[in-house]
Amino acid sequence: MNQTNYIILKLLLQQPLEEKEILKYLNLNLFTLKKAIIQLNNKLKSLNLPTIEYINNIYQIRLSKSQKEFFYSSCSEYSQEQRCIYLTLKLLINKTLNLEYEKGQLNISRPTIDRDIAIVKNNLIEKNLFIISKKWEGLFLNIKNENNYYEHICEILIVLYSEYRYLPGVLKTFLVTLEQCEVEHLVSEFFDIYDEFNIQMGNISLRYFLALNVCFNLPLNFYLSKVLDYIKTINKDTQFQNIHNTIITKFHLKDDYALYVSMNVYETLYKKFCLENYYKPKIEAYCKYFNLNLTNENYYLLELFLYVSNFRYKHNLYEVKNIYLRSSFDKILLNHLVNFLKNINIYIFYGDLLELLDFTKFFLLTTNINNNKNILILKKDINIVYFSNLEHKLKLIYPNFSFDIKPYSYIYILKEANKTYDLVLSDIVIDIDLEYKLCQVNTSLTTLINEYLIEDILNTIK
């Protein structure tokens, strides 16, 4: 199964998708998509499994958990990317590789595995790790940088744990052999710790923890010196000490490993790798472009999002996001984001781009919601009790806004009322020319007000 088919099926197993959505997620043309669907259905039919259906412009497939496991365990054809991940991880773990044996495992020819190894070799050189070939003995790993060695193992394992449900045959089998205890048990215990200390946990953090579980069963010491100084700076913190003691008790870990896991829980994977130094100038450029003033909490939220999105893009970890373009302003803002990200050399998938769109709308509103605005709401029928309550609710959301709720007839004396408005909202069509921004109420008032604010802000962006 080639990589495109693999990703299409993975997306559809997450949820049904419109044809145009799949094209955007994968940046495909329609011909390639239809060809992939035919190939996938042929494979599914050969295994007597339900096929992908196309109903009302929506592709969908329903497979039970056991059917999914059967499908992926039956896959004996691997994409080049999957083969290279498998060969890299096996070489890193075992420090040696027998190509004759592995080509049989992967069901490929000698020229094919030679091409794969060439790719693996070039990727490892970037990490200061080298492959040495010994005649009649096989391939051996020469580790010039121990830190890079463990970082690379962790990175690959995080990817594999992210794709765990969708791993084909040999990849999943090899990963299972590395696990020293039940993954579900580890995950359950780890969740309990996060709940106990009221700490938010991202999926990348969880997968990093699972990767560490593999790394610490390897013979070499993990690069403890790299973070010892940092650990000393937080070692006096009471919460860190409590977390550390809890982890040692729950998992019966040796102290070096426990320190890493404790720090992972305390600060999360992202802070530990000091990613703020990489993303800080990019976030500052983002704030300048959209004229934003982010709180520390929102700044950190954006930092984590950019890291995870970039990680997913780098490793082809596609995820479906239940976010849709709701208005013309969404499309305008999306175009701004596409151009901005291109200028700062950050690449993310379409699903993450939609999530960033939602983040940006939230940041724009929270930054500008304290501006003073005068809004007139015209209603065909006025109920004093209801609308006094409405005004109170609107003031809670927009504390610095001034709201006038008037009967529709007020429109005829508006020009003589000696009061200006930034926005006029009416629940019926207004056929009189006004100099104010006008919207007909066909959805919630807060949605219209928010759209107006975003439009107003977008007009200031060059």
Short mmCIF file of N, CA, C and O in Angstrom, two decimals, residues 41-114:
data_model
loop_
_atom_site.label_atom_id
_atom_site.label_comp_id
_atom_site.label_asym_id
_atom_site.label_seq_id
_atom_site.Cartn_x
_atom_site.Cartn_y
_atom_site.Cartn_z
N ASN A 41 -10.30 -0.06 -2.26
CA ASN A 41 -11.48 -0.94 -2.27
C ASN A 41 -11.15 -2.34 -2.79
O ASN A 41 -11.70 -3.34 -2.30
N ASN A 42 -10.26 -2.41 -3.76
CA ASN A 42 -9.83 -3.73 -4.25
C ASN A 42 -9.14 -4.51 -3.15
O ASN A 42 -9.36 -5.72 -2.98
N LYS A 43 -8.30 -3.83 -2.38
CA LYS A 43 -7.60 -4.47 -1.27
C LYS A 43 -8.60 -4.91 -0.19
O LYS A 43 -8.52 -6.03 0.33
N LEU A 44 -9.56 -4.05 0.14
CA LEU A 44 -10.57 -4.36 1.16
C LEU A 44 -11.44 -5.54 0.72
O LEU A 44 -11.75 -6.43 1.52
N LYS A 45 -11.82 -5.55 -0.55
CA LYS A 45 -12.64 -6.65 -1.07
C LYS A 45 -11.90 -7.98 -0.99
O LYS A 45 -12.49 -9.02 -0.67
N SER A 46 -10.59 -7.94 -1.29
CA SER A 46 -9.80 -9.18 -1.26
C SER A 46 -9.73 -9.78 0.14
O SER A 46 -9.48 -10.97 0.30
N LEU A 47 -9.98 -8.96 1.16
CA LEU A 47 -9.96 -9.42 2.55
C LEU A 47 -11.38 -9.59 3.10
O LEU A 47 -11.56 -9.81 4.30
N ASN A 48 -12.38 -9.48 2.20
CA ASN A 48 -13.80 -9.60 2.61
C ASN A 48 -14.18 -8.59 3.68
O ASN A 48 -14.90 -8.91 4.64
N LEU A 49 -13.69 -7.36 3.53
CA LEU A 49 -14.00 -6.28 4.48
C LEU A 49 -14.90 -5.25 3.80
O LEU A 49 -14.92 -5.14 2.57
N PRO A 50 -15.65 -4.47 4.59
CA PRO A 50 -16.46 -3.39 4.01
C PRO A 50 -15.58 -2.42 3.22
O PRO A 50 -14.42 -2.19 3.60
N THR A 51 -16.12 -1.86 2.16
CA THR A 51 -15.35 -0.96 1.30
C THR A 51 -15.70 0.49 1.57
O THR A 51 -16.63 0.80 2.32
N ILE A 52 -14.94 1.38 0.94
CA ILE A 52 -15.19 2.82 1.06
C ILE A 52 -16.40 3.18 0.19
O ILE A 52 -16.44 2.85 -0.99
N GLU A 53 -17.37 3.85 0.78
CA GLU A 53 -18.58 4.26 0.06
C GLU A 53 -18.53 5.74 -0.27
O GLU A 53 -17.91 6.53 0.44
N TYR A 54 -19.22 6.10 -1.36
CA TYR A 54 -19.30 7.50 -1.77
C TYR A 54 -20.77 7.88 -1.83
O TYR A 54 -21.50 7.51 -2.75
N ILE A 55 -21.24 8.59 -0.81
CA ILE A 55 -22.66 8.94 -0.68
C ILE A 55 -22.79 10.44 -0.46
O ILE A 55 -22.20 11.00 0.47
N ASN A 56 -23.57 11.09 -1.32
CA ASN A 56 -23.82 12.54 -1.21
C ASN A 56 -22.52 13.33 -1.13
O ASN A 56 -22.34 14.20 -0.26
N ASN A 57 -21.59 12.99 -2.02
CA ASN A 57 -20.31 13.70 -2.12
C ASN A 57 -19.41 13.47 -0.90
O ASN A 57 -18.47 14.23 -0.65
N ILE A 58 -19.71 12.44 -0.12
CA ILE A 58 -18.94 12.15 1.09
C ILE A 58 -18.39 10.72 1.01
O ILE A 58 -19.14 9.78 0.73
N TYR A 59 -17.10 10.57 1.27
CA TYR A 59 -16.48 9.25 1.35
C TYR A 59 -16.54 8.77 2.80
O TYR A 59 -16.27 9.54 3.73
N GLN A 60 -16.87 7.51 2.99
CA GLN A 60 -16.92 6.97 4.35
C GLN A 60 -16.68 5.47 4.33
O GLN A 60 -16.92 4.79 3.35
N ILE A 61 -16.17 4.98 5.47
CA ILE A 61 -15.96 3.54 5.65
C ILE A 61 -16.15 3.22 7.12
O ILE A 61 -15.76 4.00 8.00
N ARG A 62 -16.76 2.08 7.38
CA ARG A 62 -16.99 1.65 8.76
C ARG A 62 -16.33 0.29 8.98
O ARG A 62 -16.75 -0.71 8.39
N LEU A 63 -15.29 0.29 9.79
CA LEU A 63 -14.62 -0.95 10.17
C LEU A 63 -14.59 -1.05 11.69
O LEU A 63 -14.32 -0.06 12.38
N SER A 64 -14.88 -2.23 12.20
CA SER A 64 -14.79 -2.45 13.64
C SER A 64 -13.31 -2.48 14.03
O SER A 64 -12.42 -2.55 13.18
N LYS A 65 -13.04 -2.46 15.34
CA LYS A 65 -11.66 -2.51 15.82
C LYS A 65 -10.96 -3.77 15.33
O LYS A 65 -9.81 -3.71 14.87
N SER A 66 -11.64 -4.90 15.41
CA SER A 66 -11.03 -6.17 14.97
C SER A 66 -10.79 -6.17 13.46
O SER A 66 -9.80 -6.73 12.97
N GLN A 67 -11.70 -5.55 12.70
CA GLN A 67 -11.53 -5.48 11.24
C GLN A 67 -10.33 -4.60 10.87
O GLN A 67 -9.58 -4.92 9.94
N LYS A 68 -10.16 -3.49 11.61
CA LYS A 68 -9.00 -2.63 11.37
C LYS A 68 -7.70 -3.39 11.64
O LYS A 68 -6.75 -3.34 10.85
N GLU A 69 -7.67 -4.08 12.78
CA GLU A 69 -6.47 -4.84 13.14
C GLU A 69 -6.17 -5.92 12.10
O GLU A 69 -5.02 -6.13 11.73
N PHE A 70 -7.23 -6.56 11.61
CA PHE A 70 -7.05 -7.60 10.60
C PHE A 70 -6.51 -7.00 9.30
O PHE A 70 -5.60 -7.57 8.68
N PHE A 71 -7.05 -5.86 8.90
CA PHE A 71 -6.60 -5.22 7.66
C PHE A 71 -5.12 -4.89 7.72
O PHE A 71 -4.35 -5.24 6.82
N TYR A 72 -4.71 -4.20 8.79
CA TYR A 72 -3.31 -3.76 8.87
C TYR A 72 -2.35 -4.92 9.10
O TYR A 72 -1.22 -4.89 8.61
N SER A 73 -2.79 -5.94 9.83
CA SER A 73 -1.92 -7.10 10.02
C SER A 73 -1.75 -7.89 8.73
O SER A 73 -0.77 -8.62 8.55
N SER A 74 -2.72 -7.71 7.79
CA SER A 74 -2.67 -8.43 6.52
C SER A 74 -1.83 -7.70 5.47
O SER A 74 -1.59 -8.24 4.39
N CYS A 75 -1.43 -6.48 5.77
CA CYS A 75 -0.67 -5.68 4.81
C CYS A 75 0.76 -6.21 4.71
O CYS A 75 1.51 -6.18 5.69
N SER A 76 1.12 -6.70 3.56
CA SER A 76 2.48 -7.19 3.33
C SER A 76 3.24 -6.29 2.37
O SER A 76 4.40 -6.55 2.04
N GLU A 77 2.58 -5.23 1.92
CA GLU A 77 3.23 -4.26 1.04
C GLU A 77 3.37 -2.95 1.81
O GLU A 77 2.39 -2.44 2.36
N TYR A 78 4.59 -2.41 1.84
CA TYR A 78 4.86 -1.22 2.63
C TYR A 78 5.34 -0.08 1.73
O TYR A 78 6.05 -0.32 0.74
N SER A 79 4.98 1.13 2.12
CA SER A 79 5.50 2.29 1.38
C SER A 79 6.98 2.43 1.70
O SER A 79 7.49 1.90 2.69
N GLN A 80 7.69 3.17 0.86
CA GLN A 80 9.12 3.38 1.10
C GLN A 80 9.35 4.07 2.44
O GLN A 80 10.30 3.73 3.17
N GLU A 81 8.49 5.00 2.78
CA GLU A 81 8.63 5.71 4.06
C GLU A 81 8.50 4.74 5.23
O GLU A 81 9.28 4.81 6.19
N GLN A 82 7.53 3.84 5.17
CA GLN A 82 7.34 2.86 6.24
C GLN A 82 8.53 1.91 6.34
O GLN A 82 8.99 1.57 7.43
N ARG A 83 9.05 1.49 5.19
CA ARG A 83 10.20 0.59 5.19
C ARG A 83 11.43 1.27 5.81
O ARG A 83 12.16 0.66 6.60
N CYS A 84 11.63 2.53 5.47
CA CYS A 84 12.80 3.26 5.99
C CYS A 84 12.69 3.48 7.50
O CYS A 84 13.70 3.40 8.21
N ILE A 85 11.48 3.75 7.98
CA ILE A 85 11.29 3.90 9.43
C ILE A 85 11.61 2.59 10.14
O ILE A 85 12.31 2.58 11.16
N TYR A 86 11.10 1.50 9.61
CA TYR A 86 11.34 0.17 10.20
C TYR A 86 12.84 -0.16 10.22
O TYR A 86 13.39 -0.55 11.26
N LEU A 87 13.52 0.03 9.09
CA LEU A 87 14.94 -0.29 8.99
C LEU A 87 15.78 0.60 9.90
O LEU A 87 16.73 0.14 10.54
N THR A 88 15.41 1.88 9.97
CA THR A 88 16.15 2.82 10.83
C THR A 88 16.02 2.42 12.29
O THR A 88 17.02 2.35 13.02
N LEU A 89 14.79 2.18 12.73
CA LEU A 89 14.58 1.85 14.14
C LEU A 89 15.26 0.53 14.50
O LEU A 89 15.90 0.42 15.56
N LYS A 90 15.17 -0.45 13.63
CA LYS A 90 15.79 -1.74 13.93
C LYS A 90 17.31 -1.62 14.01
O LYS A 90 17.96 -2.24 14.86
N LEU A 91 17.87 -0.80 13.14
CA LEU A 91 19.32 -0.58 13.16
C LEU A 91 19.72 0.18 14.43
O LEU A 91 20.74 -0.15 15.07
N LEU A 92 18.93 1.17 14.83
CA LEU A 92 19.24 1.94 16.04
C LEU A 92 19.16 1.08 17.29
O LEU A 92 19.99 1.19 18.20
N ILE A 93 18.16 0.21 17.34
CA ILE A 93 17.95 -0.61 18.53
C ILE A 93 18.99 -1.74 18.61
O ILE A 93 19.61 -1.97 19.64
N ASN A 94 19.19 -2.45 17.49
CA ASN A 94 20.05 -3.64 17.50
C ASN A 94 21.51 -3.32 17.16
O ASN A 94 22.37 -4.18 17.31
N LYS A 95 21.75 -2.13 16.63
CA LYS A 95 23.09 -1.67 16.21
C LYS A 95 23.64 -2.47 15.02
O LYS A 95 24.79 -2.30 14.63
N THR A 96 22.84 -3.37 14.48
CA THR A 96 23.26 -4.16 13.33
C THR A 96 22.04 -4.53 12.50
O THR A 96 20.91 -4.49 13.01
N LEU A 97 22.27 -4.87 11.22
CA LEU A 97 21.16 -5.17 10.33
C LEU A 97 21.62 -6.20 9.30
O LEU A 97 22.68 -6.05 8.69
N ASN A 98 20.81 -7.23 9.09
CA ASN A 98 21.08 -8.24 8.07
C ASN A 98 20.10 -8.01 6.91
O ASN A 98 18.90 -8.27 7.03
N LEU A 99 20.61 -7.51 5.81
CA LEU A 99 19.74 -7.11 4.68
C LEU A 99 19.03 -8.30 4.05
O LEU A 99 17.88 -8.16 3.60
N GLU A 100 19.67 -9.46 3.99
CA GLU A 100 19.03 -10.63 3.41
C GLU A 100 17.79 -11.02 4.22
O GLU A 100 16.73 -11.34 3.68
N TYR A 101 17.94 -10.98 5.54
CA TYR A 101 16.81 -11.31 6.41
C TYR A 101 15.71 -10.26 6.29
O TYR A 101 14.52 -10.60 6.18
N GLU A 102 16.09 -8.97 6.29
CA GLU A 102 15.10 -7.90 6.29
C GLU A 102 14.33 -7.81 4.97
O GLU A 102 13.15 -7.47 4.96
N LYS A 103 14.99 -8.11 3.86
CA LYS A 103 14.24 -8.06 2.58
C LYS A 103 13.17 -9.13 2.54
O LYS A 103 12.12 -8.97 1.93
N GLY A 104 13.43 -10.23 3.24
CA GLY A 104 12.41 -11.27 3.37
C GLY A 104 11.27 -10.83 4.26
O GLY A 104 10.09 -11.10 3.97
N GLN A 105 11.60 -10.14 5.34
CA GLN A 105 10.58 -9.62 6.25
C GLN A 105 9.68 -8.61 5.56
O GLN A 105 8.46 -8.57 5.79
N LEU A 106 10.27 -7.78 4.72
CA LEU A 106 9.52 -6.71 4.03
C LEU A 106 8.98 -7.15 2.68
O LEU A 106 8.25 -6.39 2.03
N ASN A 107 9.35 -8.36 2.25
CA ASN A 107 8.87 -8.90 0.97
C ASN A 107 9.25 -8.00 -0.20
O ASN A 107 8.42 -7.64 -1.03
N ILE A 108 10.53 -7.62 -0.24
CA ILE A 108 11.02 -6.74 -1.31
C ILE A 108 12.30 -7.35 -1.90
O ILE A 108 12.89 -8.27 -1.34
N SER A 109 12.73 -6.80 -3.04
CA SER A 109 13.93 -7.30 -3.73
C SER A 109 15.19 -6.68 -3.14
O SER A 109 15.12 -5.68 -2.40
N ARG A 110 16.33 -7.23 -3.49
CA ARG A 110 17.60 -6.69 -3.01
C ARG A 110 17.84 -5.26 -3.52
O ARG A 110 18.26 -4.38 -2.75
N PRO A 111 17.59 -4.96 -4.81
CA PRO A 111 17.76 -3.57 -5.26
C PRO A 111 16.87 -2.58 -4.49
O PRO A 111 17.29 -1.46 -4.20
N THR A 112 15.64 -3.02 -4.16
CA THR A 112 14.74 -2.13 -3.42
C THR A 112 15.27 -1.83 -2.03
O THR A 112 15.29 -0.67 -1.59
N ILE A 113 15.73 -2.85 -1.31
CA ILE A 113 16.23 -2.61 0.05
C ILE A 113 17.53 -1.82 0.02
O ILE A 113 17.81 -1.03 0.93
N ASP A 114 18.31 -1.99 -1.04
CA ASP A 114 19.54 -1.19 -1.17
C ASP A 114 19.20 0.29 -1.33
O ASP A 114 19.89 1.16 -0.76
#
